[in-house]
Amino acid sequence: MALFIDVEVAPQVASSPDLARKLVEVCPVNIFALGAKDALEIVEKNLDECTLCELCLSVAPPGGVRVKKLYGERQVLERRG
Amino acid sequence: MRFYEFEAKKLFGKYGIPLPAGSRVAHSPNEAAAIAEEIGGPVVLKAQVLTGGRMKAGGVLFAETPSEAAHAAEKILGLVIKGHTPRGVLVEARAPVEQEYYIGVTWDGFARLPVMIFSDMGGIDIEEVAEKHPEHIAKRHFSTIHPFSDYMAKELVASLGVSGTHLLRLSHIAAQLARAFRNHGLTLAEINPLARLEDGRFVCLDGHVDLEDDARESQRALLEELGIDPNEKRQARPPTEFEVRGSQIDAADPRGVAGNVVEFDGDLGLIIGAGGGSLTLFDAIRKHGGRPANYCEIGGNPSVAKTCALTKLILSKPGVKKIAVMMNVVSNTRVDLVARGVIKGVIESGCKPSEKIAIFRIPGSWESEGFKILEDYGVEYCDRTVSMYEAAGRAVAKMREG
């Protein structure tokens, strides 16, 4: 179970094969994977490896991906429109 | 990488350093008898192990005849010396010795140069000679850049008053040993004792060679020539189960380093590293009276999973009461990722981070993020204003508090 980082992906991003592939491609620690019918899946065991690089935020539309720190001020990282 | 005596002698032989007659390894009593037969006189048989104390353990025996040699070899091959099974038995001619000398080449970390050491009191530990009879030791540094010249070895040997034929013969051996050291990336090349026989000849009776681990690849041809598997790991003792598991954790994930674990018998687990910082921190713990349960090295930004696995391994060692997580100031390792890995490892071991982590002292990149995580879990931490020595002291004090 992830202790430090959580990632939320909006349904319209998760169901878009193009965006899903981009997310899989950019994440340096394999938090995203492609599931059945190229639907996006979150790899739970890799969540705590998140380096906070924000590459996932940059390839998704504003608000499409949210990276939540589960410590400190519980800051949420997201791209704003 | 340490060489067995027979391998060290093969290397010395390549450089024209005189060896006792025979000087071959037997792997069975019959082979030992055959070598003794060839030598045709009294022989000495020596267990080939990478540890000291073989004489006391019965690993060095003498024989007058081939059948005695076979019997002695059988005894030696059945020994286990400090956990080591002999790799074979070195069989050599035994000759009457008139005087024993010492010649060694090693690296002088303070001078940042290789140094030749010569003594006319061989056969005992050179450290003991240096302490009790410093006037019997001579040293001579030499360059790793400029070519080595024989006059350097001559200066070394002559400085202890050796002259005439002995000077020429000893200088040649010292010069060739220095060349072997330079040419093959060695960290130690030592002949002790170097014997002067009654007929005036010099022979290497025992030798030690350590090859720099990082030189294995460049010295692949030499290793193959000496019959050494370049991938073989050699340590002063076989790795413990704990150490093997540490290596497996490191090897399973290419990201960063979280391994090179060495087991000790203390109660304070250590997760330490940073460019020599781990050695400094280990010594600091001992200086403060602490008892490390292990040595290890982390760095180069290991993954959270890797640090977590290392933490769990250390906490699984019986007798470990707390762990100290300490590094020098790091720029290539993220403090927050190490903090995540260690805390996760402690929690997955069924413990509370605030109780189990005696101190967390890793200043460097992303430290403010790391400190937030540590604060959340109530872990005592410090930044670079607290020295490594002081942090080690705090960890030991915490151990005393219980």
GROMACS .gro file of C-alpha atoms in nm:
model
  483
    1MET     CA    1   0.000   0.000   0.000
    2ALA     CA    2   0.126   0.346  -0.089
    3LEU     CA    3   0.216   0.557   0.213
    4PHE     CA    4   0.343   0.876   0.058
    5ILE     CA    5   0.193   0.938  -0.283
    6ASP     CA    6  -0.143   0.891  -0.447
    7VAL     CA    7  -0.230   0.961  -0.808
    8GLU     CA    8  -0.575   1.030  -0.942
    9VAL     CA    9  -0.656   1.021  -1.312
   10ALA     CA   10  -0.977   1.169  -1.451
   11PRO     CA   11  -1.203   0.906  -1.622
   12GLN     CA   12  -1.178   1.079  -1.961
   13VAL     CA   13  -0.795   1.058  -1.946
   14ALA     CA   14  -0.791   0.699  -1.825
   15SER     CA   15  -1.019   0.587  -2.106
   16SER     CA   16  -0.827   0.765  -2.381
   17PRO     CA   17  -0.577   0.521  -2.539
   18ASP     CA   18  -0.359   0.807  -2.668
   19LEU     CA   19  -0.333   0.981  -2.332
   20ALA     CA   20  -0.288   0.649  -2.155
   21ARG     CA   21   0.005   0.560  -2.379
   22LYS     CA   22   0.162   0.903  -2.320
   23LEU     CA   23   0.135   0.865  -1.944
   24VAL     CA   24   0.292   0.520  -1.957
   25GLU     CA   25   0.570   0.656  -2.173
   26VAL     CA   26   0.663   0.959  -1.964
   27CYS     CA   27   0.651   0.821  -1.612
   28PRO     CA   28   1.011   0.734  -1.512
   29VAL     CA   29   0.902   0.499  -1.235
   30ASN     CA   30   0.622   0.304  -1.410
   31ILE     CA   31   0.328   0.426  -1.209
   32PHE     CA   32   0.106   0.386  -1.515
   33ALA     CA   33   0.042   0.074  -1.718
   34LEU     CA   34  -0.186  -0.022  -2.004
   35GLY     CA   35  -0.464  -0.263  -1.919
   36ALA     CA   36  -0.734  -0.427  -2.126
   37LYS     CA   37  -0.833  -0.229  -2.438
   38ASP     CA   38  -0.546   0.014  -2.366
   39ALA     CA   39  -0.724   0.148  -2.061
   40LEU     CA   40  -0.499   0.316  -1.808
   41GLU     CA   41  -0.414   0.136  -1.486
   42ILE     CA   42  -0.233   0.264  -1.179
   43VAL     CA   43   0.047   0.037  -1.056
   44GLU     CA   44  -0.009   0.060  -0.680
   45LYS     CA   45   0.329  -0.081  -0.580
   46ASN     CA   46   0.512   0.194  -0.770
   47LEU     CA   47   0.322   0.493  -0.630
   48ASP     CA   48   0.577   0.560  -0.355
   49GLU     CA   49   0.853   0.571  -0.615
   50CYS     CA   50   0.702   0.894  -0.759
   51THR     CA   51   0.981   1.149  -0.803
   52LEU     CA   52   0.736   1.441  -0.829
   53CYS     CA   53   0.875   1.518  -1.175
   54GLU     CA   54   0.530   1.634  -1.293
   55LEU     CA   55   0.577   1.487  -1.641
   56CYS     CA   56   0.237   1.317  -1.609
   57LEU     CA   57   0.079   1.653  -1.534
   58SER     CA   58   0.238   1.805  -1.842
   59VAL     CA   59   0.104   1.546  -2.089
   60ALA     CA   60  -0.249   1.530  -1.954
   61PRO     CA   61  -0.507   1.806  -2.002
   62PRO     CA   62  -0.553   2.049  -1.709
   63GLY     CA   63  -0.700   1.863  -1.412
   64GLY     CA   64  -0.661   1.528  -1.588
   65VAL     CA   65  -0.399   1.395  -1.345
   66ARG     CA   66  -0.358   1.486  -0.979
   67VAL     CA   67  -0.056   1.384  -0.773
   68LYS     CA   68  -0.132   1.390  -0.402
   69LYS     CA   69   0.132   1.395  -0.133
   70LEU     CA   70   0.015   1.198   0.168
   71TYR     CA   71   0.246   1.381   0.408
   72GLY     CA   72   0.322   1.735   0.522
   73GLU     CA   73   0.058   1.981   0.406
   74ARG     CA   74  -0.098   1.707   0.188
   75GLN     CA   75  -0.021   1.916  -0.117
   76VAL     CA   76  -0.195   1.826  -0.443
   77LEU     CA   77  -0.003   1.879  -0.766
   78GLU     CA   78  -0.213   1.941  -1.075
   79ARG     CA   79  -0.198   2.137  -1.398
   80ARG     CA   80  -0.432   2.425  -1.402
   81GLY     CA   81  -0.600   2.547  -1.718
   82MET     CA   82   4.033  -0.946  -0.467
   83ARG     CA   83   4.276  -1.158  -0.272
   84PHE     CA   84   4.493  -1.416  -0.447
   85TYR     CA   85   4.570  -1.757  -0.306
   86GLU     CA   86   4.938  -1.803  -0.226
   87PHE     CA   87   4.993  -2.027  -0.528
   88GLU     CA   88   4.839  -1.764  -0.755
   89ALA     CA   89   5.049  -1.488  -0.600
   90LYS     CA   90   5.356  -1.699  -0.659
   91LYS     CA   91   5.260  -1.765  -1.020
   92LEU     CA   92   5.246  -1.388  -1.067
   93PHE     CA   93   5.580  -1.341  -0.894
   94GLY     CA   94   5.729  -1.614  -1.112
   95LYS     CA   95   5.611  -1.426  -1.421
   96TYR     CA   96   5.819  -1.131  -1.301
   97GLY     CA   97   6.131  -1.341  -1.243
   98ILE     CA   98   6.103  -1.339  -0.864
   99PRO     CA   99   6.271  -1.661  -0.744
  100LEU     CA  100   6.047  -1.927  -0.591
  101PRO     CA  101   6.128  -2.250  -0.406
  102ALA     CA  102   6.180  -2.551  -0.634
  103GLY     CA  103   5.860  -2.732  -0.729
  104SER     CA  104   5.605  -2.477  -0.609
  105ARG     CA  105   5.295  -2.635  -0.759
  106VAL     CA  106   4.946  -2.701  -0.631
  107ALA     CA  107   4.820  -3.051  -0.568
  108HIS     CA  108   4.453  -3.136  -0.539
  109SER     CA  109   4.498  -3.493  -0.422
  110PRO     CA  110   4.748  -3.693  -0.214
  111ASN     CA  111   4.874  -3.865  -0.530
  112GLU     CA  112   4.946  -3.534  -0.702
  113ALA     CA  113   5.129  -3.412  -0.389
  114ALA     CA  114   5.342  -3.729  -0.390
  115ALA     CA  115   5.425  -3.680  -0.758
  116ILE     CA  116   5.540  -3.320  -0.701
  117ALA     CA  117   5.747  -3.430  -0.401
  118GLU     CA  118   5.900  -3.705  -0.615
  119GLU     CA  119   6.000  -3.446  -0.878
  120ILE     CA  120   6.150  -3.220  -0.613
  121GLY     CA  121   6.347  -3.513  -0.480
  122GLY     CA  122   6.402  -3.392  -0.124
  123PRO     CA  123   6.228  -3.255   0.185
  124VAL     CA  124   5.913  -3.056   0.106
  125VAL     CA  125   5.669  -2.825   0.277
  126LEU     CA  126   5.295  -2.859   0.211
  127LYS     CA  127   5.071  -2.559   0.265
  128ALA     CA  128   4.690  -2.536   0.269
  129GLN     CA  129   4.563  -2.286   0.012
  130VAL     CA  130   4.312  -2.079   0.206
  131LEU     CA  131   4.230  -1.708   0.210
  132THR     CA  132   4.271  -1.670   0.583
  133GLY     CA  133   4.548  -1.651   0.838
  134GLY     CA  134   4.628  -1.897   1.115
  135ARG     CA  135   4.680  -2.197   0.889
  136MET     CA  136   5.001  -2.302   1.068
  137LYS     CA  137   4.815  -2.324   1.402
  138ALA     CA  138   4.530  -2.512   1.237
  139GLY     CA  139   4.765  -2.778   1.100
  140GLY     CA  140   4.753  -2.637   0.748
  141VAL     CA  141   5.132  -2.635   0.705
  142LEU     CA  142   5.314  -2.970   0.725
  143PHE     CA  143   5.658  -3.100   0.634
  144ALA     CA  144   5.751  -3.424   0.461
  145GLU     CA  145   6.075  -3.601   0.386
  146THR     CA  146   5.946  -3.850   0.128
  147PRO     CA  147   5.673  -3.865  -0.138
  148SER     CA  148   5.464  -4.105   0.071
  149GLU     CA  149   5.488  -3.870   0.370
  150ALA     CA  150   5.384  -3.587   0.136
  151ALA     CA  151   5.078  -3.784   0.024
  152HIS     CA  152   4.982  -3.848   0.385
  153ALA     CA  153   5.029  -3.480   0.478
  154ALA     CA  154   4.826  -3.365   0.174
  155GLU     CA  155   4.541  -3.595   0.273
  156LYS     CA  156   4.535  -3.439   0.620
  157ILE     CA  157   4.546  -3.082   0.485
  158LEU     CA  158   4.277  -3.137   0.221
  159GLY     CA  159   4.042  -3.261   0.494
  160LEU     CA  160   4.078  -2.946   0.705
  161VAL     CA  161   3.839  -2.657   0.743
  162ILE     CA  162   4.035  -2.352   0.853
  163LYS     CA  163   3.820  -2.072   0.996
  164GLY     CA  164   3.538  -2.185   0.770
  165HIS     CA  165   3.759  -2.218   0.461
  166THR     CA  166   3.811  -2.545   0.278
  167PRO     CA  167   4.158  -2.555   0.117
  168ARG     CA  168   4.158  -2.483  -0.256
  169GLY     CA  169   4.455  -2.722  -0.283
  170VAL     CA  170   4.793  -2.793  -0.126
  171LEU     CA  171   5.101  -2.603  -0.235
  172VAL     CA  172   5.401  -2.835  -0.244
  173GLU     CA  173   5.748  -2.676  -0.244
  174ALA     CA  174   6.107  -2.771  -0.173
  175ARG     CA  175   6.219  -2.702   0.180
  176ALA     CA  176   6.557  -2.536   0.203
  177PRO     CA  177   6.775  -2.420   0.494
  178VAL     CA  178   6.718  -2.050   0.559
  179GLU     CA  179   6.991  -1.817   0.677
  180GLN     CA  180   6.794  -1.493   0.709
  181GLU     CA  181   6.439  -1.376   0.646
  182TYR     CA  182   6.342  -1.042   0.490
  183TYR     CA  183   6.022  -0.858   0.406
  184ILE     CA  184   5.942  -0.675   0.083
  185GLY     CA  185   5.601  -0.527   0.018
  186VAL     CA  186   5.434  -0.273  -0.207
  187THR     CA  187   5.110  -0.109  -0.113
  188TRP     CA  188   4.924   0.217  -0.146
  189ASP     CA  189   4.998   0.509   0.087
  190GLY     CA  190   4.671   0.698   0.117
  191PHE     CA  191   4.829   0.996   0.288
  192ALA     CA  192   5.104   1.041   0.027
  193ARG     CA  193   4.866   0.935  -0.254
  194LEU     CA  194   5.146   0.725  -0.396
  195PRO     CA  195   5.247   0.363  -0.398
  196VAL     CA  196   5.514   0.277  -0.144
  197MET     CA  197   5.776   0.001  -0.130
  198ILE     CA  198   5.853  -0.130   0.215
  199PHE     CA  199   6.164  -0.332   0.299
  200SER     CA  200   6.273  -0.492   0.624
  201ASP     CA  201   6.559  -0.718   0.722
  202MET     CA  202   6.328  -0.870   0.984
  203GLY     CA  203   6.096  -1.092   0.782
  204GLY     CA  204   5.871  -1.375   0.888
  205ILE     CA  205   5.669  -1.171   1.136
  206ASP     CA  206   5.395  -0.912   1.090
  207ILE     CA  207   5.539  -0.598   0.938
  208GLU     CA  208   5.314  -0.394   1.169
  209GLU     CA  209   5.490  -0.551   1.466
  210VAL     CA  210   5.832  -0.470   1.321
  211ALA     CA  211   5.721  -0.112   1.256
  212GLU     CA  212   5.608  -0.076   1.616
  213LYS     CA  213   5.894  -0.249   1.796
  214HIS     CA  214   6.188  -0.212   1.557
  215PRO     CA  215   6.124   0.090   1.333
  216GLU     CA  216   6.496   0.111   1.254
  217HIS     CA  217   6.458  -0.217   1.064
  218ILE     CA  218   6.208  -0.075   0.816
  219ALA     CA  219   6.274   0.132   0.505
  220LYS     CA  220   6.015   0.293   0.278
  221ARG     CA  221   6.036   0.446  -0.069
  222HIS     CA  222   5.745   0.604  -0.256
  223PHE     CA  223   5.730   0.596  -0.633
  224SER     CA  224   5.521   0.750  -0.905
  225THR     CA  225   5.232   0.594  -1.090
  226ILE     CA  226   5.296   0.831  -1.381
  227HIS     CA  227   5.673   0.825  -1.436
  228PRO     CA  228   5.841   0.498  -1.532
  229PHE     CA  229   5.974   0.287  -1.248
  230SER     CA  230   6.354   0.266  -1.227
  231ASP     CA  231   6.566   0.004  -1.055
  232TYR     CA  232   6.762   0.269  -0.865
  233MET     CA  233   6.452   0.335  -0.651
  234ALA     CA  234   6.453  -0.025  -0.528
  235LYS     CA  235   6.828  -0.006  -0.478
  236GLU     CA  236   6.794   0.308  -0.264
  237LEU     CA  237   6.530   0.134  -0.057
  238VAL     CA  238   6.733  -0.179   0.016
  239ALA     CA  239   7.064   0.005   0.060
  240SER     CA  240   6.909   0.235   0.321
  241LEU     CA  241   6.914  -0.057   0.567
  242GLY     CA  242   7.284  -0.115   0.511
  243VAL     CA  243   7.257  -0.404   0.264
  244SER     CA  244   7.544  -0.409   0.013
  245GLY     CA  245   7.726  -0.625  -0.243
  246THR     CA  246   7.555  -0.923  -0.406
  247HIS     CA  247   7.271  -0.919  -0.155
  248LEU     CA  248   7.190  -0.561  -0.251
  249LEU     CA  249   7.177  -0.648  -0.620
  250ARG     CA  250   6.957  -0.955  -0.569
  251LEU     CA  251   6.719  -0.792  -0.323
  252SER     CA  252   6.688  -0.475  -0.533
  253HIS     CA  253   6.593  -0.682  -0.836
  254ILE     CA  254   6.317  -0.857  -0.641
  255ALA     CA  255   6.186  -0.528  -0.496
  256ALA     CA  256   6.189  -0.363  -0.839
  257GLN     CA  257   6.003  -0.650  -1.003
  258LEU     CA  258   5.747  -0.655  -0.724
  259ALA     CA  259   5.688  -0.282  -0.772
  260ARG     CA  260   5.644  -0.337  -1.147
  261ALA     CA  261   5.390  -0.615  -1.087
  262PHE     CA  262   5.206  -0.381  -0.848
  263ARG     CA  263   5.194  -0.099  -1.103
  264ASN     CA  264   5.116  -0.308  -1.409
  265HIS     CA  265   4.825  -0.502  -1.264
  266GLY     CA  266   4.626  -0.258  -1.050
  267LEU     CA  267   4.725  -0.426  -0.725
  268THR     CA  268   4.657  -0.283  -0.381
  269LEU     CA  269   4.906  -0.514  -0.211
  270ALA     CA  270   5.202  -0.722  -0.329
  271GLU     CA  271   5.394  -0.867  -0.041
  272ILE     CA  272   5.667  -1.127   0.010
  273ASN     CA  273   5.699  -1.234   0.369
  274PRO     CA  274   5.925  -1.404   0.436
  275LEU     CA  275   6.173  -1.357   0.158
  276ALA     CA  276   6.443  -1.604   0.254
  277ARG     CA  277   6.816  -1.591   0.197
  278LEU     CA  278   6.926  -1.951   0.175
  279GLU     CA  279   7.258  -2.088   0.293
  280ASP     CA  280   7.388  -2.086  -0.065
  281GLY     CA  281   7.317  -1.712  -0.094
  282ARG     CA  282   7.008  -1.741  -0.316
  283PHE     CA  283   6.689  -1.556  -0.228
  284VAL     CA  284   6.347  -1.722  -0.256
  285CYS     CA  285   5.993  -1.610  -0.187
  286LEU     CA  286   5.859  -1.837   0.086
  287ASP     CA  287   5.516  -1.678   0.120
  288GLY     CA  288   5.332  -1.409  -0.072
  289HIS     CA  289   5.017  -1.201  -0.062
  290VAL     CA  290   4.853  -1.022  -0.349
  291ASP     CA  291   4.536  -0.815  -0.348
  292LEU     CA  292   4.393  -0.693  -0.677
  293GLU     CA  293   4.180  -0.378  -0.683
  294ASP     CA  294   3.825  -0.500  -0.748
  295ASP     CA  295   3.772  -0.237  -1.017
  296ALA     CA  296   4.080  -0.366  -1.203
  297ARG     CA  297   3.926  -0.707  -1.269
  298GLU     CA  298   3.814  -0.612  -1.616
  299SER     CA  299   4.144  -0.454  -1.723
  300GLN     CA  300   4.331  -0.751  -1.575
  301ARG     CA  301   4.109  -1.018  -1.729
  302ALA     CA  302   4.401  -1.156  -1.935
  303LEU     CA  303   4.621  -1.190  -1.625
  304LEU     CA  304   4.343  -1.355  -1.426
  305GLU     CA  305   4.282  -1.604  -1.706
  306GLU     CA  306   4.655  -1.673  -1.728
  307LEU     CA  307   4.664  -1.745  -1.356
  308GLY     CA  308   4.355  -1.966  -1.381
  309ILE     CA  309   4.134  -1.728  -1.181
  310ASP     CA  310   3.770  -1.681  -1.276
  311PRO     CA  311   3.744  -1.301  -1.325
  312ASN     CA  312   3.392  -1.307  -1.184
  313GLU     CA  313   3.481  -1.496  -0.870
  314LYS     CA  314   3.415  -1.298  -0.552
  315ARG     CA  315   3.673  -1.343  -0.282
  316GLN     CA  316   3.655  -1.212   0.068
  317ALA     CA  317   3.839  -1.283   0.390
  318ARG     CA  318   3.552  -1.513   0.486
  319PRO     CA  319   3.253  -1.659   0.300
  320PRO     CA  320   2.955  -1.417   0.295
  321THR     CA  321   2.690  -1.478   0.559
  322GLU     CA  322   2.328  -1.541   0.469
  323PHE     CA  323   2.256  -1.180   0.572
  324GLU     CA  324   2.526  -1.051   0.337
  325VAL     CA  325   2.407  -1.268   0.050
  326ARG     CA  326   2.054  -1.131   0.092
  327GLY     CA  327   2.199  -0.777   0.094
  328SER     CA  328   2.373  -0.842  -0.238
  329GLN     CA  329   2.052  -0.984  -0.381
  330ILE     CA  330   1.859  -0.670  -0.284
  331ASP     CA  331   2.121  -0.454  -0.452
  332ALA     CA  332   2.139  -0.669  -0.764
  333ALA     CA  333   1.762  -0.695  -0.808
  334ASP     CA  334   1.719  -0.325  -0.887
  335PRO     CA  335   1.967  -0.125  -1.096
  336ARG     CA  336   1.863   0.207  -0.945
  337GLY     CA  337   2.131   0.337  -0.709
  338VAL     CA  338   2.315   0.138  -0.448
  339ALA     CA  339   2.167  -0.016  -0.136
  340GLY     CA  340   2.390  -0.305  -0.057
  341ASN     CA  341   2.749  -0.407   0.016
  342VAL     CA  342   2.622  -0.523   0.351
  343VAL     CA  343   2.873  -0.661   0.600
  344GLU     CA  344   2.743  -0.831   0.911
  345PHE     CA  345   2.868  -0.743   1.259
  346ASP     CA  346   2.749  -0.858   1.597
  347GLY     CA  347   2.615  -0.533   1.743
  348ASP     CA  348   2.263  -0.407   1.808
  349LEU     CA  349   2.250  -0.082   1.608
  350GLY     CA  350   2.155  -0.135   1.244
  351LEU     CA  351   2.314   0.111   1.003
  352ILE     CA  352   2.186   0.255   0.677
  353ILE     CA  353   2.479   0.471   0.581
  354GLY     CA  354   2.668   0.603   0.282
  355ALA     CA  355   2.803   0.891   0.073
  356GLY     CA  356   3.152   0.890  -0.072
  357GLY     CA  357   3.342   0.741   0.220
  358GLY     CA  358   3.079   0.866   0.462
  359SER     CA  359   2.978   0.514   0.550
  360LEU     CA  360   3.325   0.427   0.678
  361THR     CA  361   3.345   0.753   0.871
  362LEU     CA  362   3.002   0.696   1.022
  363PHE     CA  363   3.076   0.336   1.111
  364ASP     CA  364   3.394   0.447   1.291
  365ALA     CA  365   3.207   0.732   1.461
  366ILE     CA  366   2.949   0.492   1.602
  367ARG     CA  367   3.227   0.276   1.743
  368LYS     CA  368   3.412   0.579   1.878
  369HIS     CA  369   3.101   0.673   2.075
  370GLY     CA  370   3.085   0.322   2.218
  371GLY     CA  371   2.808   0.197   1.990
  372ARG     CA  372   2.796  -0.154   1.852
  373PRO     CA  373   2.708  -0.165   1.480
  374ALA     CA  374   2.505  -0.463   1.365
  375ASN     CA  375   2.618  -0.411   1.009
  376TYR     CA  376   2.807  -0.197   0.764
  377CYS     CA  377   2.641  -0.101   0.436
  378GLU     CA  378   2.653   0.149   0.153
  379ILE     CA  379   2.367   0.343   0.007
  380GLY     CA  380   2.390   0.614  -0.256
  381GLY     CA  381   2.327   0.709  -0.617
  382ASN     CA  382   1.954   0.749  -0.553
  383PRO     CA  383   1.831   0.399  -0.476
  384SER     CA  384   1.464   0.335  -0.538
  385VAL     CA  385   1.219   0.351  -0.248
  386ALA     CA  386   1.160  -0.023  -0.286
  387LYS     CA  387   1.531  -0.096  -0.263
  388THR     CA  388   1.585   0.113   0.049
  389CYS     CA  389   1.271  -0.041   0.197
  390ALA     CA  390   1.403  -0.393   0.132
  391LEU     CA  391   1.743  -0.309   0.285
  392THR     CA  392   1.574  -0.162   0.593
  393LYS     CA  393   1.363  -0.474   0.636
  394LEU     CA  394   1.670  -0.694   0.600
  395ILE     CA  395   1.860  -0.502   0.868
  396LEU     CA  396   1.564  -0.502   1.105
  397SER     CA  397   1.520  -0.876   1.054
  398LYS     CA  398   1.868  -0.942   1.195
  399PRO     CA  399   1.836  -1.086   1.545
  400GLY     CA  400   1.948  -0.844   1.814
  401VAL     CA  401   1.897  -0.523   1.615
  402LYS     CA  402   1.720  -0.276   1.845
  403LYS     CA  403   1.725   0.042   1.637
  404ILE     CA  404   1.862   0.171   1.309
  405ALA     CA  405   2.056   0.488   1.234
  406VAL     CA  406   2.018   0.641   0.889
  407MET     CA  407   2.307   0.871   0.815
  408MET     CA  408   2.494   1.010   0.520
  409ASN     CA  409   2.727   1.292   0.435
  410VAL     CA  410   2.573   1.584   0.243
  411VAL     CA  411   2.436   1.424  -0.072
  412SER     CA  412   2.368   1.573  -0.411
  413ASN     CA  413   2.313   1.250  -0.603
  414THR     CA  414   2.066   1.090  -0.364
  415ARG     CA  415   1.727   1.230  -0.278
  416VAL     CA  416   1.666   1.267   0.091
  417ASP     CA  417   1.288   1.232   0.056
  418LEU     CA  418   1.315   0.904  -0.137
  419VAL     CA  419   1.549   0.754   0.124
  420ALA     CA  420   1.315   0.873   0.400
  421ARG     CA  421   1.019   0.709   0.223
  422GLY     CA  422   1.210   0.381   0.180
  423VAL     CA  423   1.332   0.362   0.537
  424ILE     CA  424   0.995   0.450   0.691
  425LYS     CA  425   0.818   0.203   0.466
  426GLY     CA  426   1.069  -0.067   0.562
  427VAL     CA  427   1.020  -0.001   0.932
  428ILE     CA  428   0.640  -0.007   0.903
  429GLU     CA  429   0.642  -0.323   0.691
  430SER     CA  430   0.861  -0.481   0.961
  431GLY     CA  431   0.579  -0.416   1.207
  432CYS     CA  432   0.758  -0.137   1.396
  433LYS     CA  433   0.704   0.233   1.463
  434PRO     CA  434   0.944   0.466   1.279
  435SER     CA  435   0.959   0.704   1.578
  436GLU     CA  436   1.082   0.420   1.800
  437LYS     CA  437   1.295   0.224   1.560
  438ILE     CA  438   1.489   0.502   1.386
  439ALA     CA  439   1.745   0.639   1.632
  440ILE     CA  440   1.849   0.925   1.406
  441PHE     CA  441   1.804   1.033   1.046
  442ARG     CA  442   2.087   1.255   0.929
  443ILE     CA  443   2.088   1.293   0.552
  444PRO     CA  444   2.126   1.651   0.436
  445GLY     CA  445   2.116   1.727   0.066
  446SER     CA  446   1.886   1.731  -0.231
  447TRP     CA  447   1.513   1.746  -0.154
  448GLU     CA  448   1.589   1.756   0.217
  449SER     CA  449   1.297   1.986   0.303
  450GLU     CA  450   1.061   1.733   0.145
  451GLY     CA  451   1.233   1.453   0.332
  452PHE     CA  452   1.210   1.638   0.663
  453LYS     CA  453   0.833   1.681   0.618
  454ILE     CA  454   0.797   1.304   0.585
  455LEU     CA  455   1.015   1.242   0.892
  456GLU     CA  456   0.817   1.496   1.096
  457ASP     CA  457   0.493   1.322   1.001
  458TYR     CA  458   0.623   0.995   1.144
  459GLY     CA  459   0.785   1.153   1.451
  460VAL     CA  460   1.139   1.053   1.350
  461GLU     CA  461   1.429   1.248   1.503
  462TYR     CA  462   1.629   1.404   1.221
  463CYS     CA  463   1.901   1.662   1.177
  464ASP     CA  464   2.041   1.871   0.897
  465ARG     CA  465   2.399   1.958   0.800
  466THR     CA  466   2.448   2.182   1.102
  467VAL     CA  467   2.489   1.860   1.299
  468SER     CA  468   2.814   1.684   1.206
  469MET     CA  469   2.824   1.317   1.116
  470TYR     CA  470   3.022   1.253   1.434
  471GLU     CA  471   2.762   1.430   1.648
  472ALA     CA  472   2.476   1.247   1.475
  473ALA     CA  473   2.649   0.915   1.545
  474GLY     CA  474   2.676   1.021   1.910
  475ARG     CA  475   2.304   1.095   1.923
  476ALA     CA  476   2.225   0.752   1.780
  477VAL     CA  477   2.441   0.580   2.042
  478ALA     CA  478   2.283   0.791   2.319
  479LYS     CA  479   1.937   0.684   2.197
  480MET     CA  480   2.047   0.320   2.217
  481ARG     CA  481   2.150   0.370   2.580
  482GLU     CA  482   1.811   0.525   2.661
  483GLY     CA  483   1.657   0.202   2.529
   0.00000   0.00000   0.00000
